């Protein structure tokens, strides 16, 4: 019997699901390693104890013991979980299986996935956009208003910020949600190939053209949405053709003369500075304003650092496992600059899950991937700064105020900075703040813009702020000792 019990325990510890069993006396008789990682509890601490006494979430225990439902959704330690339960009647044992939401969707939604195989539907919705920071929620709210119109949308943002995720969510929120959604990477094709793919071609228009011709993306997206990825990379000739589509709502196939009317909503994206390209005569100004009827700018990850733990838990959950992260390791991940944004974060999480042992992501694991914090390695860059203690305190207080404002999704005005400093009993006049800001801007620690654009701290400014904190702590320690 002991051999059989050991065998069963070995098997349940190797499966991808969390497995929990409760006997007729409501005591836990099985609690595998997946659940140890999910609940951050050792099996030895819960075995043979009543489930209500040891599980931190009472609602989970109530569902397992009392509910007549066979499955239910929960959030456990930041992970989205669906619990399935069954009863073994012979000994009244309840066996519960814990699956990530993604696994549950795979089980319950295979029929829906089949409809996506043709590549002409949007699979993401707003619920797939992870984050609670105000800068993100404001962007989502704005995009929902845009979705209810038929105007073109230009989505701008750094690489890896989730532009296609937003495009698909906009489509699925719009009145075109039952129509096709087609995404085209404009930078992945040559000029002539992109032209034939977008507009289609007639039979005999070029060597190798298929018999009967071929519909292009615009025709296939009729009554739906077309998403043009990296629009800043298309040639001037294609820019002219795209402008005609926007103006006339019609296309001509390559090698054809027939005008084909279309009803397509166009969403474009770019991480390029299109206004800069216009100045260099690399992008048509009239096309820019046609595409940018509704403009949406996505916030970079470093401006919503509070969302990083949520994203990490989401990616871990999608990997069909659960892992505990040391606090210092999480702090390093939150402080990292993430120049590749969410795409970079996803890759790092996948790396950490691969190398971590016993479902534990440690600080040294993070350092092995990211190196020592970049911000800490730049402290020597500021050693030549010459200032007295008062100047150090003033600069730190001002930069802290700007950083706090930026992290709440806003740019800081001079009046707001002055008012905020008074809240911490740091009295500077509006004119004194203006002079300090001018000096900080010269050193590229901040960017000042007029009006509502306000002031933003730069990456260099964040490093300088870290240096100021370290310097001030050093001065305080010397005065104590």
XYZ file of C-alpha atoms in Angstrom:
481
model
C 0.000 0.000 0.000
C 2.868 2.377 0.857
C 4.454 1.640 -2.525
C 1.177 2.462 -4.284
C 0.789 5.682 -2.298
C 4.353 6.708 -3.184
C 3.682 5.967 -6.871
C 0.468 8.058 -6.901
C 2.262 10.931 -5.179
C 5.100 10.807 -7.729
C 2.637 10.933 -10.617
C 0.596 13.885 -9.311
C 3.788 15.839 -8.651
C 4.771 15.642 -12.334
C 1.470 16.799 -13.886
C 0.985 20.405 -14.993
C -2.143 20.895 -12.866
C -2.543 21.520 -9.186
C -4.166 18.506 -7.499
C -5.888 18.639 -4.112
C -7.853 15.845 -2.407
C -10.062 16.142 0.671
C -11.444 13.121 2.547
C -14.819 12.679 4.231
C -13.561 14.441 7.384
C -12.621 17.532 5.291
C -8.905 16.860 5.794
C -6.389 17.285 2.980
C -4.979 13.971 1.784
C -3.220 15.144 -1.379
C -1.486 18.462 -2.103
C 0.990 18.320 -4.993
C 4.003 20.498 -5.827
C 2.038 22.708 -8.240
C -0.192 23.733 -5.366
C 2.821 24.352 -3.135
C 3.979 26.951 -5.683
C 0.497 28.401 -6.173
C -0.401 28.829 -2.496
C 3.225 29.209 -1.358
C 2.603 26.537 1.265
C 4.606 23.401 2.005
C 2.741 20.117 1.593
C 3.905 19.041 5.056
C 2.111 22.058 6.576
C -1.301 21.210 5.135
C -1.475 17.407 4.878
C -3.988 15.829 7.295
C -5.257 19.247 8.344
C -8.798 20.477 7.721
C -8.901 22.443 4.487
C -10.659 25.430 6.109
C -7.890 25.744 8.688
C -4.921 25.823 6.297
C -5.984 27.371 2.964
C -5.553 31.164 3.096
C -8.587 31.767 0.840
C -11.831 30.729 2.545
C -13.807 31.058 -0.712
C -11.716 28.271 -2.270
C -12.432 25.925 0.637
C -16.155 26.796 0.566
C -16.343 26.025 -3.151
C -14.610 22.658 -2.754
C -16.698 21.596 0.254
C -20.092 23.214 -0.249
C -20.744 24.342 -3.815
C -22.785 22.284 -6.277
C -20.907 23.910 -9.175
C -18.390 21.697 -10.953
C -15.988 24.500 -11.846
C -15.333 28.075 -10.783
C -12.948 30.957 -11.492
C -10.661 32.319 -8.740
C -7.696 34.668 -8.376
C -5.111 33.024 -6.116
C -1.958 34.972 -5.242
C -2.323 37.024 -8.420
C -2.907 34.025 -10.734
C -6.158 33.462 -12.623
C -7.273 29.910 -11.885
C -10.216 27.686 -12.754
C -10.894 24.883 -10.249
C -12.625 21.708 -11.438
C -13.839 19.241 -8.836
C -15.186 15.685 -8.811
C -16.413 13.278 -6.132
C -15.107 9.751 -5.663
C -18.232 8.122 -4.209
C -16.538 5.006 -2.791
C -14.886 6.954 0.030
C -16.462 10.442 -0.375
C -13.156 11.957 -1.425
C -13.332 15.265 -3.311
C -10.568 15.708 -5.887
C -10.013 19.268 -7.183
C -7.913 20.157 -10.203
C -6.428 23.661 -10.441
C -5.801 24.917 -13.994
C -4.624 28.293 -15.264
C -7.295 30.234 -17.141
C -5.365 29.707 -20.363
C -5.482 25.918 -19.939
C -9.193 26.096 -19.183
C -9.833 28.142 -22.320
C -7.923 25.565 -24.362
C -10.156 22.816 -23.005
C -13.449 24.683 -23.352
C -12.783 26.788 -26.412
C -11.358 24.491 -29.103
C -14.343 25.097 -31.355
C -13.723 28.851 -31.216
C -10.042 28.364 -31.944
C -10.879 26.449 -35.106
C -12.601 29.515 -36.547
C -9.361 31.474 -36.218
C -7.250 29.151 -38.322
C -7.966 31.177 -41.458
C -6.151 34.119 -39.857
C -8.959 36.594 -40.533
C -10.263 37.190 -37.023
C -9.130 39.138 -33.989
C -8.542 36.855 -30.999
C -7.779 39.494 -28.364
C -10.161 41.689 -26.394
C -9.731 44.405 -23.796
C -9.741 41.766 -21.057
C -6.412 40.566 -22.483
C -4.769 43.942 -21.789
C -3.142 43.488 -18.388
C -2.676 46.455 -16.082
C -4.355 48.833 -13.660
C -2.134 51.915 -13.907
C -4.043 55.097 -14.644
C -2.046 55.804 -17.811
C -3.163 52.444 -19.207
C -6.785 52.573 -18.050
C -7.124 56.067 -19.524
C -5.717 54.789 -22.827
C -8.158 51.865 -22.823
C -11.117 54.164 -22.094
C -10.074 56.498 -24.920
C -9.625 53.632 -27.387
C -13.107 52.294 -26.577
C -14.586 55.641 -27.599
C -12.566 55.489 -30.816
C -13.720 51.921 -31.480
C -17.347 53.025 -31.746
C -16.562 55.203 -34.774
C -15.399 54.265 -38.284
C -12.564 56.795 -38.489
C -8.973 55.662 -39.136
C -6.821 55.227 -36.017
C -3.067 55.684 -35.806
C -1.580 53.825 -32.824
C 1.856 55.047 -31.781
C 4.191 53.753 -29.118
C 7.532 52.141 -28.478
C 8.224 48.625 -29.694
C 6.657 45.949 -27.519
C 3.920 48.111 -25.964
C 1.058 46.027 -27.383
C -0.110 47.969 -30.434
C -1.642 44.972 -32.233
C -3.296 43.881 -28.982
C -5.028 47.260 -28.885
C -5.918 47.070 -32.595
C -7.608 43.692 -32.147
C -9.399 44.867 -29.013
C -10.682 47.940 -30.845
C -12.012 45.748 -33.673
C -13.767 43.368 -31.272
C -15.351 46.309 -29.434
C -16.571 47.981 -32.630
C -19.679 47.471 -34.753
C -17.416 45.573 -37.188
C -16.636 42.815 -34.684
C -18.480 40.208 -36.775
C -16.459 41.139 -39.851
C -12.907 40.073 -40.736
C -9.769 41.443 -39.088
C -6.576 41.271 -41.157
C -3.123 42.285 -39.933
C -0.367 43.139 -42.421
C 3.285 43.672 -41.491
C 4.326 46.360 -43.957
C 8.035 46.056 -43.151
C 8.180 42.300 -43.797
C 7.574 42.466 -47.577
C 9.169 44.053 -50.592
C 7.393 47.000 -52.161
C 5.948 45.052 -55.111
C 4.904 42.071 -52.980
C 3.178 44.338 -50.452
C 1.315 46.096 -53.268
C -0.047 42.834 -54.695
C -0.939 41.534 -51.222
C -2.788 44.713 -50.277
C -4.632 45.373 -53.527
C -4.672 41.947 -55.181
C -3.964 41.358 -58.873
C -5.691 40.346 -62.092
C -4.831 37.267 -64.099
C -1.736 37.718 -66.264
C -0.616 40.905 -64.514
C 2.858 39.464 -63.934
C 4.807 36.237 -64.410
C 3.571 33.638 -61.961
C 0.238 35.335 -61.277
C -2.343 32.673 -60.476
C -5.170 31.946 -62.868
C -8.206 34.096 -62.246
C -6.205 36.618 -60.244
C -6.282 37.065 -56.513
C -8.096 39.214 -53.997
C -5.934 41.457 -51.821
C -6.151 42.182 -48.118
C -8.413 45.188 -48.632
C -11.014 43.111 -50.484
C -10.772 40.279 -47.957
C -11.211 42.763 -45.093
C -14.394 44.240 -46.547
C -16.924 45.169 -43.822
C -14.192 44.615 -41.272
C -10.843 46.054 -40.184
C -7.373 46.036 -41.683
C -4.404 46.650 -39.413
C -1.280 47.968 -41.128
C 1.743 47.266 -38.938
C 4.836 49.523 -39.337
C 3.093 51.944 -41.682
C 6.107 54.268 -41.507
C 8.135 51.839 -43.631
C 6.022 51.865 -46.822
C 7.344 53.483 -50.010
C 6.161 56.832 -51.368
C 4.368 55.029 -54.217
C 2.356 52.887 -51.807
C 1.679 55.945 -49.685
C -0.001 57.528 -52.696
C -2.109 54.433 -53.342
C -3.118 54.189 -49.682
C -4.142 57.842 -49.688
C -6.495 57.093 -52.591
C -8.063 54.211 -50.644
C -8.734 56.535 -47.715
C -10.139 59.296 -49.895
C -12.193 57.307 -52.416
C -12.913 54.081 -50.470
C -12.054 52.023 -53.531
C -9.110 50.037 -54.905
C -7.763 48.745 -58.208
C -6.009 45.415 -58.427
C -2.467 45.282 -59.809
C -2.742 44.954 -63.609
C -6.467 45.650 -63.521
C -8.677 48.572 -64.559
C -11.856 47.773 -62.631
C -12.611 49.993 -59.631
C -13.661 47.918 -56.619
C -15.529 49.714 -53.811
C -14.582 48.667 -50.276
C -15.841 49.345 -46.770
C -12.844 48.828 -44.501
C -11.827 50.466 -41.233
C -8.078 51.182 -41.294
C -5.961 51.002 -38.144
C -2.248 51.690 -38.504
C 0.656 51.557 -36.090
C 4.222 52.728 -35.953
C 7.046 53.203 -33.487
C 8.656 55.662 -35.925
C 8.430 59.410 -35.541
C 6.206 60.127 -38.549
C 6.397 63.898 -38.083
C 10.172 63.598 -38.292
C 9.808 61.543 -41.481
C 7.533 64.231 -42.918
C 10.237 66.844 -42.323
C 12.709 64.591 -44.158
C 10.227 64.145 -47.036
C 10.017 60.417 -46.312
C 6.308 60.375 -45.436
C 3.398 62.248 -46.999
C 1.922 64.889 -44.730
C -1.574 64.533 -46.248
C -1.508 60.771 -45.655
C -0.386 61.284 -42.055
C -3.405 63.447 -41.288
C -5.724 60.981 -43.043
C -4.378 58.125 -40.936
C -4.219 60.157 -37.733
C -7.849 61.247 -37.592
C -7.881 59.477 -34.240
C -4.468 59.190 -32.599
C -3.712 56.783 -29.765
C -0.360 56.725 -27.934
C 0.446 53.728 -25.740
C 2.413 54.273 -22.513
C 5.790 52.502 -22.198
C 6.125 49.926 -19.434
C 8.540 52.063 -17.391
C 5.764 54.662 -16.984
C 3.471 52.081 -15.369
C 5.830 50.040 -13.223
C 3.033 49.108 -10.805
C 1.663 46.843 -13.551
C 4.866 44.792 -13.830
C 3.938 42.263 -11.062
C 0.516 41.775 -12.697
C 2.132 41.095 -16.067
C 4.680 38.722 -14.545
C 1.943 36.687 -12.842
C -0.001 36.668 -16.114
C 2.941 35.322 -18.118
C 3.718 32.703 -15.480
C 0.084 31.593 -15.516
C 0.160 31.310 -19.319
C 3.169 29.033 -19.015
C 0.947 26.461 -17.268
C 2.886 26.637 -14.045
C 3.137 28.694 -10.882
C 6.282 30.050 -9.357
C 7.150 32.040 -6.283
C 9.350 35.112 -6.821
C 11.698 36.418 -4.146
C 10.892 39.968 -3.116
C 14.324 41.303 -4.110
C 14.015 39.554 -7.472
C 10.630 41.204 -8.046
C 12.093 44.575 -7.035
C 14.841 44.189 -9.644
C 12.262 43.362 -12.310
C 10.165 46.396 -11.354
C 13.193 48.735 -11.430
C 14.504 47.548 -14.816
C 14.049 50.047 -17.667
C 12.366 47.596 -20.107
C 13.334 49.339 -23.309
C 11.663 46.433 -25.146
C 8.586 46.911 -22.983
C 6.091 44.057 -22.534
C 7.675 41.931 -25.253
C 11.015 42.069 -23.436
C 9.375 41.335 -20.074
C 7.623 38.269 -21.507
C 10.925 36.912 -22.831
C 12.657 37.441 -19.490
C 9.865 35.668 -17.580
C 10.076 32.696 -19.960
C 13.860 32.578 -19.393
C 13.457 32.729 -15.603
C 10.902 29.922 -15.610
C 13.283 27.798 -17.667
C 16.304 28.175 -15.386
C 14.578 28.400 -12.001
C 14.518 25.390 -9.695
C 11.731 24.136 -7.450
C 9.265 26.769 -8.685
C 11.326 29.550 -7.091
C 12.630 32.551 -9.048
C 15.601 33.901 -7.127
C 17.456 37.201 -7.205
C 20.524 35.618 -8.789
C 18.303 34.236 -11.576
C 17.157 37.755 -12.443
C 20.693 39.140 -12.254
C 21.963 36.383 -14.543
C 19.501 37.573 -17.213
C 19.484 41.332 -16.723
C 22.886 41.832 -15.133
C 23.279 44.071 -12.107
C 20.839 46.924 -12.180
C 21.792 49.270 -14.971
C 20.712 52.226 -12.893
C 23.188 51.256 -10.158
C 26.041 50.862 -12.597
C 25.644 54.461 -13.770
C 26.218 56.123 -10.404
C 29.786 57.067 -11.283
C 28.467 59.139 -14.199
C 27.379 61.823 -11.735
C 30.434 61.975 -9.475
C 31.627 65.192 -11.151
C 28.398 66.998 -10.199
C 29.244 69.895 -7.889
C 26.570 71.036 -5.480
C 26.018 71.686 -1.782
C 23.642 69.754 0.450
C 20.795 72.237 -0.074
C 21.037 71.911 -3.861
C 21.086 68.126 -3.529
C 17.917 68.209 -1.420
C 16.156 70.602 -3.800
C 16.959 68.570 -6.906
C 15.910 65.345 -5.238
C 12.592 66.799 -4.025
C 11.774 68.249 -7.456
C 12.675 65.073 -9.354
C 10.748 62.920 -6.862
C 7.681 65.117 -7.428
C 7.983 64.856 -11.222
C 8.548 61.089 -11.061
C 5.503 60.571 -8.826
C 3.335 62.620 -11.171
C 4.626 60.775 -14.261
C 4.014 57.360 -12.664
C 0.385 58.382 -12.141
C 0.140 58.885 -15.888
C 0.490 62.675 -15.888
C 3.061 65.271 -16.856
C 3.965 67.674 -14.042
C 3.215 71.393 -14.325
C 5.372 73.965 -12.521
C 2.427 74.955 -10.314
C 1.828 71.297 -9.389
C 5.491 70.791 -8.485
C 5.523 73.938 -6.310
C 2.332 72.869 -4.535
C 3.586 69.302 -4.024
C 6.854 70.550 -2.484
C 4.880 72.549 0.080
C 3.072 69.345 1.063
C 6.424 67.942 2.200
C 7.375 71.224 3.919
C 9.849 72.148 1.193
C 9.185 75.817 0.411
C 10.254 77.084 -3.008
C 8.588 79.870 -4.940
C 7.197 79.265 -8.411
C 10.074 81.331 -9.813
C 12.679 79.298 -7.891
C 11.163 76.063 -9.204
C 11.323 77.440 -12.751
C 15.063 78.161 -12.397
C 15.749 74.682 -10.976
C 13.794 73.106 -13.831
C 15.780 75.107 -16.401
C 19.046 73.759 -14.967
C 17.744 70.186 -14.845
C 16.605 70.474 -18.462
C 20.025 71.678 -19.620
C 21.517 68.517 -18.086
C 18.839 66.400 -19.852
C 17.377 65.127 -16.575
C 13.905 66.336 -17.549
C 11.954 67.344 -20.638
C 9.847 70.498 -20.410
C 6.915 71.137 -22.703
C 4.417 73.950 -22.805
C 0.850 73.786 -21.579
C -0.713 70.477 -20.631
C 2.265 68.494 -21.885
C 4.093 69.583 -18.717
C 7.401 68.172 -17.449
C 8.632 64.574 -17.635
C 11.645 62.924 -16.054
C 14.059 61.247 -18.496
C 15.877 57.936 -18.113
C 19.023 59.938 -17.359
C 17.032 61.846 -14.751
C 15.912 58.614 -13.096
C 19.531 57.523 -12.821
C 20.447 60.933 -11.393
C 17.636 60.659 -8.837
C 18.946 57.260 -7.745
C 22.391 58.829 -7.379
C 20.975 61.705 -5.283
C 19.307 59.244 -2.924
C 22.534 57.280 -2.506
C 24.577 60.463 -2.027
C 22.209 61.914 0.523
C 22.119 58.645 2.488
C 25.919 58.621 2.508
C 26.019 62.180 3.923
C 23.476 61.272 6.605
C 25.418 58.165 7.620
C 28.662 60.132 7.880
C 26.973 62.710 10.114
C 25.715 59.909 12.385
C 28.958 57.978 12.645
